[in-house]
Short mmCIF file of C-alpha atoms and ligand atoms in Angstrom, two decimals:
data_model
loop_
_atom_site.label_atom_id
_atom_site.label_comp_id
_atom_site.label_asym_id
_atom_site.label_seq_id
_atom_site.Cartn_x
_atom_site.Cartn_y
_atom_site.Cartn_z
CA MET F 1 17.38 5.21 79.81
CA THR F 2 16.16 4.93 76.24
CA THR F 3 12.52 4.51 75.25
CA VAL F 4 11.59 3.13 71.83
CA PHE F 5 8.35 4.11 70.09
CA LYS F 6 7.10 2.34 67.00
CA PHE F 7 4.50 3.82 64.67
CA GLY F 8 2.95 1.53 62.07
CA GLY F 9 1.43 2.32 58.69
CA ALA F 10 -2.02 3.18 60.04
CA SER F 11 -0.66 5.78 62.47
CA ILE F 12 0.94 7.79 59.63
CA LYS F 13 -1.49 7.00 56.84
CA ASP F 14 -2.10 10.67 55.93
CA ALA F 15 -1.28 14.23 56.97
CA ASP F 16 -3.91 14.26 59.73
CA ALA F 17 -2.59 11.04 61.20
CA ILE F 18 0.97 12.44 61.22
CA ARG F 19 -0.27 15.61 62.95
CA HIS F 20 -1.93 13.45 65.61
CA LEU F 21 1.24 11.63 66.52
CA THR F 22 3.06 14.88 67.36
CA PRO F 23 1.65 15.23 70.91
CA LEU F 24 2.48 11.59 71.64
CA ILE F 25 6.14 12.34 70.99
CA GLU F 26 5.97 15.82 72.51
CA GLN F 27 4.61 14.47 75.79
CA HIS F 28 7.55 12.16 76.13
CA GLY F 29 10.27 14.52 77.33
CA ASP F 30 12.92 11.94 78.31
CA ARG F 31 15.83 11.29 76.01
CA PRO F 32 17.14 9.19 74.35
CA LEU F 33 13.92 8.50 72.46
CA VAL F 34 14.15 6.31 69.38
CA VAL F 35 11.16 6.44 67.04
CA VAL F 36 10.81 3.62 64.53
CA VAL F 37 8.39 4.29 61.68
CA SER F 38 6.83 2.10 58.96
CA ALA F 39 5.80 3.11 55.48
CA MET F 40 2.68 5.30 55.21
CA GLY F 41 -0.63 3.40 55.09
CA LYS F 42 -0.56 0.69 52.43
CA THR F 43 2.58 1.99 50.69
CA THR F 44 4.41 -1.33 50.99
CA ASN F 45 1.61 -3.10 49.08
CA LYS F 46 1.80 -0.39 46.41
CA LEU F 47 5.57 -0.80 46.17
CA GLU F 48 5.04 -4.53 45.72
CA ALA F 49 2.62 -3.77 42.87
CA LEU F 50 5.20 -1.39 41.37
CA LEU F 51 7.80 -4.16 41.59
CA ALA F 52 5.48 -6.57 39.76
CA ALA F 53 4.92 -3.94 37.06
CA ALA F 54 8.66 -3.33 36.73
CA ARG F 55 9.24 -7.05 36.20
CA SER F 56 6.35 -7.44 33.77
CA GLU F 57 6.80 -7.27 30.02
CA GLY F 58 6.32 -3.52 29.78
CA GLY F 59 9.01 -2.95 32.42
CA THR F 60 9.85 0.50 33.73
CA GLN F 61 8.64 2.11 30.51
CA GLY F 62 5.25 0.37 30.65
CA ASP F 63 1.99 2.21 31.43
CA GLU F 64 1.29 0.17 34.53
CA TYR F 65 4.67 0.94 36.06
CA ARG F 66 4.51 4.63 35.16
CA GLN F 67 0.99 5.02 36.58
CA CYS F 68 1.86 3.20 39.79
CA PHE F 69 5.02 5.26 40.17
CA LYS F 70 3.29 8.58 39.58
CA ALA F 71 0.48 7.73 41.99
CA LEU F 72 2.97 6.92 44.75
CA GLN F 73 4.92 10.09 44.10
CA ALA F 74 1.74 12.16 44.11
CA ASP F 75 0.56 10.54 47.39
CA HIS F 76 3.78 11.48 49.17
CA HIS F 77 3.88 15.00 47.80
CA GLU F 78 0.25 15.47 48.76
CA VAL F 79 0.96 14.57 52.38
CA LEU F 80 4.03 16.80 52.42
CA GLU F 81 2.08 19.68 50.93
CA ALA F 82 -0.73 19.26 53.48
CA LEU F 83 1.78 19.27 56.36
CA LEU F 84 4.42 21.74 55.24
CA GLY F 85 3.08 23.39 52.09
CA GLY F 86 4.94 26.62 51.38
CA SER F 87 7.42 26.13 54.22
CA PRO F 88 11.16 26.09 53.50
CA ASP F 89 11.25 23.08 55.87
CA ALA F 90 9.39 20.91 53.33
CA PRO F 91 11.88 18.33 51.96
CA SER F 92 10.28 18.26 48.49
CA GLU F 93 13.58 17.93 46.68
CA ARG F 94 14.71 15.11 48.94
CA ILE F 95 11.44 13.27 48.20
CA ASP F 96 12.08 13.70 44.47
CA VAL F 97 15.63 12.41 44.87
CA LEU F 98 14.30 9.32 46.68
CA PHE F 99 11.84 8.71 43.83
CA GLU F 100 14.64 9.09 41.28
CA GLU F 101 16.68 6.55 43.22
CA LEU F 102 13.70 4.20 43.36
CA ASP F 103 13.24 4.42 39.61
CA ALA F 104 16.96 3.82 39.02
CA GLN F 105 16.90 0.76 41.32
CA HIS F 106 14.02 -0.70 39.32
CA ARG F 107 15.89 -0.23 36.08
CA LYS F 108 19.03 -1.76 37.55
CA HIS F 109 17.45 -4.83 39.14
CA ARG F 110 14.44 -5.70 36.96
CA ASP F 111 16.24 -8.55 35.20
CA GLY F 112 18.01 -9.77 38.34
CA PRO F 113 16.83 -12.01 41.19
CA HIS F 114 13.36 -11.13 42.52
CA ALA F 115 14.23 -11.06 46.23
CA LYS F 116 17.16 -8.70 45.79
CA HIS F 117 15.13 -6.44 43.49
CA TYR F 118 12.39 -6.45 46.16
CA ASP F 119 14.67 -5.21 48.91
CA GLN F 120 16.39 -2.53 46.83
CA THR F 121 13.01 -0.96 46.02
CA VAL F 122 10.40 -1.80 48.66
CA CYS F 123 12.65 -0.19 51.32
CA TYR F 124 11.74 3.22 49.86
CA GLY F 125 8.36 3.20 51.62
CA GLU F 126 10.09 3.65 54.96
CA LEU F 127 12.77 6.01 53.60
CA LEU F 128 10.04 8.31 52.27
CA SER F 129 7.77 8.20 55.31
CA THR F 130 10.59 8.92 57.75
CA THR F 131 11.83 11.82 55.62
CA ILE F 132 8.39 13.42 55.84
CA VAL F 133 7.84 12.68 59.54
CA ALA F 134 11.31 13.96 60.51
CA ALA F 135 10.73 17.22 58.62
CA TRP F 136 7.32 17.62 60.25
CA LEU F 137 8.64 17.05 63.78
CA ASN F 138 11.52 19.48 63.29
CA HIS F 139 9.15 22.06 61.83
CA HIS F 140 6.96 21.55 64.85
CA GLY F 141 9.85 22.27 67.21
CA ILE F 142 10.71 18.70 68.19
CA ALA F 143 14.44 18.39 67.47
CA THR F 144 14.72 15.23 65.39
CA GLU F 145 17.62 13.43 63.76
CA TRP F 146 16.95 11.15 60.74
CA HIS F 147 18.91 7.89 60.73
CA ASP F 148 19.28 5.47 57.85
CA ALA F 149 18.43 2.01 59.23
CA ARG F 150 20.25 0.43 56.27
CA LYS F 151 23.44 1.60 57.96
CA LEU F 152 22.43 0.64 61.49
CA VAL F 153 20.67 -2.72 61.25
CA ARG F 154 23.35 -4.95 59.74
CA THR F 155 22.11 -8.18 58.16
CA ASP F 156 23.18 -10.95 55.84
CA ALA F 157 22.07 -10.92 52.20
CA CYS F 158 19.12 -13.30 52.69
CA HIS F 159 16.78 -10.91 50.93
CA GLN F 160 13.19 -10.48 52.16
CA ALA F 161 13.97 -12.40 55.35
CA ALA F 162 17.36 -11.05 56.34
CA ASN F 163 19.16 -12.41 59.40
CA LEU F 164 20.70 -10.02 61.88
CA ASP F 165 24.40 -9.59 62.38
CA TRP F 166 23.88 -8.76 66.04
CA PRO F 167 27.44 -7.72 67.01
CA ALA F 168 27.73 -5.26 64.10
CA THR F 169 24.19 -3.95 64.68
CA LEU F 170 24.92 -3.49 68.38
CA ASP F 171 28.07 -1.47 67.62
CA ASN F 172 26.35 0.68 64.99
CA ILE F 173 23.32 1.46 67.10
CA ARG F 174 25.23 2.11 70.33
CA GLU F 175 27.75 4.31 68.58
CA ARG F 176 25.20 6.48 66.78
CA LEU F 177 22.11 6.51 68.97
CA SER F 178 23.14 6.17 72.61
CA HIS F 179 23.62 9.78 73.55
CA SER F 180 21.31 11.79 71.36
CA ASP F 181 19.35 14.58 73.02
CA ARG F 182 17.23 14.79 69.88
CA VAL F 183 14.56 12.31 68.83
CA ALA F 184 16.31 9.60 66.81
CA LEU F 185 13.93 8.78 63.99
CA THR F 186 14.55 5.74 61.82
CA GLN F 187 12.89 3.19 59.57
CA GLY F 188 11.39 -0.10 60.62
CA PHE F 189 11.47 -3.19 58.40
CA ILE F 190 14.75 -2.42 56.64
CA GLY F 191 18.43 -3.11 57.16
CA GLY F 192 21.56 -3.36 55.07
CA THR F 193 24.46 -5.66 54.30
CA GLU F 194 28.13 -4.92 54.86
CA GLN F 195 28.33 -4.15 51.13
CA GLY F 196 25.65 -1.49 51.51
CA GLU F 197 22.74 -3.33 49.86
CA ALA F 198 19.30 -2.81 51.35
CA THR F 199 17.58 -5.78 53.00
CA THR F 200 14.17 -6.30 54.59
CA LEU F 201 13.18 -8.28 57.66
CA GLY F 202 9.87 -9.72 56.42
CA ARG F 203 6.45 -8.10 56.02
CA GLU F 204 5.22 -6.33 59.15
CA GLY F 205 8.83 -6.36 60.34
CA SER F 206 8.85 -2.88 61.90
CA ASP F 207 7.83 -4.26 65.28
CA PHE F 208 10.92 -6.46 65.13
CA SER F 209 13.03 -3.41 64.21
CA ALA F 210 11.77 -1.60 67.31
CA ALA F 211 12.82 -4.61 69.40
CA ILE F 212 16.27 -4.62 67.77
CA PHE F 213 16.86 -0.96 68.69
CA ALA F 214 15.53 -1.53 72.20
CA HIS F 215 17.71 -4.58 72.73
CA CYS F 216 20.86 -2.82 71.53
CA LEU F 217 20.23 0.24 73.67
CA GLU F 218 18.95 -1.77 76.68
CA ALA F 219 15.84 0.38 76.60
CA ARG F 220 13.48 0.90 79.51
CA GLU F 221 10.38 0.20 77.41
CA VAL F 222 9.08 -0.26 73.86
CA VAL F 223 5.71 1.27 73.01
CA ILE F 224 4.00 0.07 69.84
CA TRP F 225 1.28 2.54 68.84
CA LYS F 226 -1.61 0.81 67.05
CA ASP F 227 -5.15 1.45 65.89
CA VAL F 228 -6.33 -0.89 68.67
CA THR F 229 -6.04 -0.20 72.41
CA GLY F 230 -3.89 -3.26 72.95
CA LEU F 231 -3.52 -6.93 72.26
CA PHE F 232 -6.88 -8.71 72.19
CA ASN F 233 -7.66 -12.39 72.56
CA ALA F 234 -8.70 -12.34 68.87
CA ASP F 235 -8.69 -9.82 66.04
CA PRO F 236 -11.44 -7.39 67.10
CA ARG F 237 -12.27 -6.86 63.43
CA ARG F 238 -13.16 -10.53 63.02
CA PHE F 239 -14.47 -11.60 66.45
CA ASP F 240 -17.30 -9.44 67.75
CA ASN F 241 -16.76 -10.31 71.42
CA ALA F 242 -12.95 -10.14 71.51
CA VAL F 243 -11.60 -8.80 74.80
CA GLN F 244 -8.35 -6.98 75.49
CA LEU F 245 -5.58 -8.83 77.31
CA GLU F 246 -4.22 -6.64 80.10
CA ARG F 247 -0.98 -8.45 80.54
CA ILE F 248 0.63 -11.52 78.98
CA SER F 249 4.10 -13.01 78.84
CA TYR F 250 6.69 -12.76 76.08
CA ALA F 251 6.22 -16.49 75.52
CA GLU F 252 2.45 -16.30 75.13
CA ALA F 253 2.61 -13.25 72.86
CA THR F 254 5.15 -15.10 70.71
CA GLU F 255 2.78 -18.08 70.48
CA LEU F 256 -0.10 -15.83 69.39
CA ALA F 257 2.05 -14.05 66.80
CA TRP F 258 3.58 -17.31 65.56
CA HIS F 259 0.15 -18.79 65.01
CA GLY F 260 -0.83 -15.77 62.94
CA ALA F 261 -2.18 -13.00 65.21
CA LYS F 262 -1.42 -10.15 62.83
CA VAL F 263 -0.81 -7.55 65.48
CA ILE F 264 2.85 -8.12 66.37
CA HIS F 265 5.61 -9.60 64.28
CA PRO F 266 6.57 -12.97 65.84
CA LYS F 267 10.28 -12.12 66.02
CA THR F 268 9.64 -9.06 68.20
CA LEU F 269 9.54 -10.66 71.63
CA GLY F 270 12.85 -12.58 71.61
CA PRO F 271 15.22 -9.58 71.73
CA LEU F 272 13.03 -7.92 74.39
CA GLN F 273 12.80 -10.99 76.57
CA GLU F 274 16.59 -11.34 76.61
CA LYS F 275 16.94 -7.90 78.18
CA SER F 276 13.67 -7.96 80.20
CA ILE F 277 12.32 -4.94 78.32
CA PRO F 278 8.53 -4.64 78.61
CA LEU F 279 6.48 -4.06 75.45
CA THR F 280 3.40 -1.88 75.71
CA VAL F 281 0.78 -1.99 72.96
CA ARG F 282 -1.15 1.27 73.04
CA SER F 283 -3.68 3.15 70.90
CA PHE F 284 -2.53 6.23 68.99
CA GLU F 285 -6.18 7.25 68.73
CA THR F 286 -7.02 6.93 72.43
CA PRO F 287 -3.61 7.08 74.15
CA ASP F 288 -5.16 7.23 77.62
CA ALA F 289 -6.93 3.90 77.21
CA GLU F 290 -5.55 1.05 79.30
CA PRO F 291 -2.83 -0.64 77.17
CA THR F 292 -1.56 -4.22 77.06
CA VAL F 293 1.74 -4.93 78.74
CA ILE F 294 3.88 -7.84 77.61
CA ASP F 295 6.67 -8.91 79.94
CA ALA F 296 8.05 -11.97 81.71
CA GLU F 297 5.01 -12.50 83.97
CA ARG F 298 3.22 -15.73 82.96
CA ARG F 299 0.46 -15.77 85.56
CA PHE F 300 -2.23 -14.33 83.29
CA ASP F 301 -1.49 -16.27 80.09
CA ALA F 302 -4.23 -18.87 80.31
CA GLU F 303 -6.90 -16.59 81.82
CA VAL F 304 -8.88 -16.31 78.61
CA PRO F 305 -8.79 -18.39 75.43
CA SER F 306 -7.40 -16.66 72.34
CA CYS F 307 -8.52 -17.28 68.75
CA ILE F 308 -6.43 -16.73 65.65
CA LEU F 309 -7.49 -16.99 62.00
CA ARG F 310 -5.11 -17.66 59.16
CA GLU F 311 -6.82 -17.22 55.84
CA ASP F 312 -5.90 -18.12 52.26
CA GLN F 313 -4.45 -21.44 53.35
CA VAL F 314 -3.54 -24.38 51.13
CA TRP F 315 -3.64 -28.03 52.22
CA LEU F 316 -1.14 -30.28 50.48
CA GLU F 317 -1.35 -34.06 50.86
CA VAL F 318 1.80 -35.81 49.74
CA ARG F 319 1.68 -39.59 49.13
CA PRO F 320 4.29 -42.08 47.98
CA ARG F 321 4.10 -43.51 44.47
CA ASP F 322 5.39 -46.92 45.57
CA PHE F 323 3.24 -48.05 48.55
CA ALA F 324 6.20 -47.25 50.82
CA PHE F 325 5.92 -45.53 54.19
CA MET F 326 6.08 -41.80 54.63
CA ASP F 327 8.83 -42.41 57.16
CA GLU F 328 11.43 -40.06 58.58
CA PRO F 329 13.72 -39.95 55.53
CA ARG F 330 10.76 -38.96 53.34
CA GLN F 331 9.45 -36.44 55.86
CA HIS F 332 12.97 -35.07 56.03
CA ASP F 333 13.03 -34.78 52.24
CA ILE F 334 9.68 -32.97 52.11
CA LEU F 335 10.47 -30.60 54.97
CA GLY F 336 13.86 -29.90 53.36
CA ARG F 337 12.09 -28.78 50.19
CA LEU F 338 9.81 -26.61 52.30
CA VAL F 339 12.83 -24.89 53.86
CA GLU F 340 14.33 -24.34 50.42
CA ALA F 341 11.10 -22.79 49.22
CA GLY F 342 11.13 -20.45 52.25
CA LEU F 343 7.74 -21.66 53.42
CA HIS F 344 6.47 -22.48 56.88
CA ALA F 345 3.94 -25.22 57.71
CA ASN F 346 1.11 -23.89 59.84
CA LEU F 347 -0.09 -27.40 60.59
CA VAL F 348 1.41 -30.81 59.82
CA ASP F 349 -0.28 -34.22 59.83
CA SER F 350 1.19 -37.58 58.98
CA GLY F 351 0.11 -41.18 58.42
CA ALA F 352 1.67 -44.38 57.11
CA MET F 353 1.29 -43.28 53.54
CA ARG F 354 0.61 -39.59 53.68
CA PHE F 355 2.29 -36.44 54.86
CA ALA F 356 0.10 -33.36 54.84
CA LEU F 357 0.91 -29.69 55.28
CA CYS F 358 -1.10 -26.50 55.70
CA LEU F 359 0.69 -23.55 54.08
CA ASP F 360 0.15 -19.87 53.32
CA ASN F 361 -0.79 -19.35 49.69
CA LYS F 362 2.30 -17.54 48.39
CA PRO F 363 2.23 -18.55 44.70
CA GLU F 364 5.80 -17.47 43.91
CA ARG F 365 7.06 -19.88 46.57
CA LEU F 366 4.30 -22.49 46.70
CA ASP F 367 4.00 -23.26 42.98
CA PRO F 368 7.67 -24.26 42.56
CA LEU F 369 7.40 -26.38 45.73
CA VAL F 370 4.34 -28.24 44.43
CA GLU F 371 6.06 -28.79 41.10
CA SER F 372 9.15 -30.19 42.80
CA LEU F 373 7.07 -32.53 45.01
CA GLN F 374 5.05 -33.74 42.02
CA ALA F 375 8.24 -35.01 40.42
CA ASP F 376 8.59 -37.64 43.17
CA TYR F 377 5.23 -38.01 44.92
CA GLU F 378 1.49 -37.96 44.37
CA VAL F 379 0.34 -34.54 45.49
CA SER F 380 -3.20 -33.32 46.04
CA ARG F 381 -3.97 -29.71 46.78
CA GLU F 382 -6.96 -27.94 48.33
CA ASP F 383 -7.18 -24.12 48.20
CA ASP F 384 -9.26 -21.37 49.86
CA LEU F 385 -9.03 -22.64 53.41
CA THR F 386 -9.06 -20.98 56.83
CA LEU F 387 -7.03 -22.26 59.76
CA LEU F 388 -8.49 -21.53 63.17
CA THR F 389 -6.11 -21.78 66.14
CA VAL F 390 -7.28 -21.50 69.73
CA ARG F 391 -4.84 -21.08 72.61
CA HIS F 392 -6.07 -22.36 75.99
CA PRO F 393 -9.45 -23.54 74.64
CA ARG F 394 -12.17 -24.24 77.17
CA GLN F 395 -14.12 -27.47 77.26
CA GLY F 396 -16.30 -27.91 74.17
CA MET F 397 -15.16 -24.65 72.59
CA MET F 398 -13.64 -26.14 69.46
CA ASP F 399 -16.79 -28.12 68.75
CA THR F 400 -18.95 -25.00 69.08
CA LEU F 401 -16.61 -23.06 66.79
CA GLY F 402 -16.64 -25.92 64.29
CA GLU F 403 -20.40 -26.49 64.31
CA GLY F 404 -21.80 -26.92 60.80
CA ARG F 405 -18.34 -26.82 59.23
CA GLU F 406 -16.38 -29.75 57.89
CA ALA F 407 -12.83 -29.88 59.31
CA LEU F 408 -10.23 -30.95 56.76
CA ALA F 409 -7.64 -31.37 59.50
CA GLU F 410 -7.35 -31.07 63.28
CA ARG F 411 -4.56 -30.91 65.79
CA ARG F 412 -4.61 -30.61 69.56
CA ASN F 413 -2.07 -30.47 72.37
CA ALA F 414 -2.19 -29.33 76.00
CA THR F 415 -2.39 -25.62 75.17
CA THR F 416 -3.45 -25.30 71.53
CA SER F 417 -6.18 -26.63 69.23
CA GLN F 418 -6.35 -26.11 65.49
CA ARG F 419 -8.95 -26.84 62.84
CA LEU F 420 -8.80 -26.30 59.10
CA PHE F 421 -12.02 -25.29 57.34
CA HIS F 422 -13.14 -24.33 53.84
CA SER F 423 -13.24 -20.52 53.83
CA ARG F 424 -16.64 -20.66 52.11
CA ASP F 425 -18.03 -22.30 55.29
CA CYS F 426 -16.65 -19.59 57.59
CA PRO F 427 -18.47 -16.47 58.74
CA THR F 428 -17.16 -12.93 58.17
CA THR F 429 -17.57 -12.22 61.86
CA TRP F 430 -16.94 -14.91 64.44
CA ARG F 431 -17.99 -15.20 68.06
CA ILE F 432 -15.89 -16.72 70.82
CA PRO F 433 -18.12 -19.21 72.70
CA GLY F 434 -18.54 -18.64 76.42
CA LEU F 435 -17.22 -15.05 76.49
CA GLN F 436 -19.34 -12.00 77.19
CA ALA F 437 -19.33 -9.20 74.63
CA GLU F 438 -17.30 -6.19 75.75
P1 LIG C 1 0.60 -1.47 62.25
O1 LIG C 1 0.00 -0.14 61.91
O2 LIG C 1 1.51 -1.39 63.42
O3 LIG C 1 1.19 -2.19 61.09
P2 LIG C 1 -1.25 -3.64 62.22
O4 LIG C 1 -2.27 -3.29 61.21
O5 LIG C 1 -0.17 -4.59 61.84
O6 LIG C 1 -0.63 -2.30 62.78
O7 LIG C 1 -1.93 -4.19 63.54
C1 LIG C 1 -3.13 -3.67 64.03
C2 LIG C 1 -4.29 -4.52 63.56
O8 LIG C 1 -4.09 -5.86 63.99
C3 LIG C 1 -5.62 -4.14 64.15
O9 LIG C 1 -6.28 -3.20 63.36
C4 LIG C 1 -6.37 -5.47 64.25
O10 LIG C 1 -7.42 -5.57 63.31
C5 LIG C 1 -5.34 -6.52 63.94
N1 LIG C 1 -5.29 -7.62 64.89
C6 LIG C 1 -5.18 -8.94 64.54
N2 LIG C 1 -5.16 -9.71 65.62
C7 LIG C 1 -5.24 -8.88 66.70
C8 LIG C 1 -5.24 -9.09 68.12
N3 LIG C 1 -5.15 -10.31 68.64
N4 LIG C 1 -5.33 -8.01 68.93
C9 LIG C 1 -5.41 -6.77 68.42
N5 LIG C 1 -5.41 -6.50 67.08
C10 LIG C 1 -5.32 -7.53 66.23
N1 LIG C 2 5.95 -1.45 55.83
C1 LIG C 2 6.21 -2.86 56.08
C2 LIG C 2 4.96 -3.67 55.78
O1 LIG C 2 3.92 -3.10 55.47
C3 LIG C 2 6.70 -3.12 57.47
C4 LIG C 2 5.75 -2.83 58.59
O2 LIG C 2 4.81 -2.07 58.40
O3 LIG C 2 5.95 -3.35 59.68
O4 LIG C 2 5.03 -4.87 55.84
MG1 LIG C 3 1.88 -4.00 60.92
#
């Protein structure tokens, strides 16, 4: 039975990191093994900056674009040189061809729609990283086959948030990956339309890609290799007494991811749950450390409370101009505009004459939304906010976490409490009340 491994940006951030992942693959002798890889380190952010430069006034001839482009090219060649310098196995020419293609895509799409331009160019992060990793593994004696995910993961043309064409994806993946006795190495995050255009599945989407491959191949297990030993009950970088969760259910992991736990993409668990494929979150730095297992078992979900921070939030309060109620037709109108803008409300609150929403600050989507709402409603906006969500809070916990901080909004149900604070009132490092430090 197939196993799927997923390596994120941190696990391949430089030549040393790529060397370190070799034994993890080597030690897994069973085939088929599908390895899904993200872009190296922060490459996707750099490709987004390159895109902005390409669309700016100077365009692809401007200094900013040229500098960004050269720096990216140099970074990739540097890693390749460190891994395979002087070896005939080094795919230097292929890397140059990919950069030429990237440049050509920018020239072709810079005056076209942003989302399509994004997908035709940002996908190169994964195409480059997988080219390097495949060459390294083969050089190292691990027979590896490079697959182009744009031809396997079939999607619609909803750029930057593409929707899967599951039947076509299933056929493609089963046909090309089912029987390989070599490591099948492919890109996370990216897919392609029937017409051959690149698409992307949303930032941090490589986890979802791993789940897509696992689902299609009815894999035995997915292992996501991270720079943490597993899934914690809060981001260990932000909560000094966060503890690792040994085992939680698909449903609970989806809740955590949906509320903003930036460790797994929220769409990952659905395809795995359907086929009862367990997901193991494991450390690439300390692979022997006890991992977190996510499967159907719900018994342990409420054992410890989990805290999630969403930063850079915006609070919009929308009021009628005519002393009329903010009733269902108006809520429907506002939420309809939200859908059109491609935004998601992280918290909603309503009253007779107000409808309020907490949103991620994505200016290219949020600004047009605010403008459209202002045409018909009174709109007030508060920026620089932090949304704290606690799953399974214990008695009094929210009050302790909120002590000394004004809450702009609150929401509570049987399993989840949320409070919205000014970021300036929030600490850099939080502490979960009532939990011992590790
Ligand atoms: P990848 O390399 O796969 O993209 P990410 O950077 O997306 O990895 O995810 C790992 C990071 O997620 C960790 O470094 C950690 O700071 C952060 N993180 C946020 N919330 C959690 C959580 N609940 N448990 C573990 N890590 C978390
Ligand atoms: N490289 C993409 C990103 O940084 C996808 C991923 O890493 O999951 O968002
Ligand atoms: Mg990630």
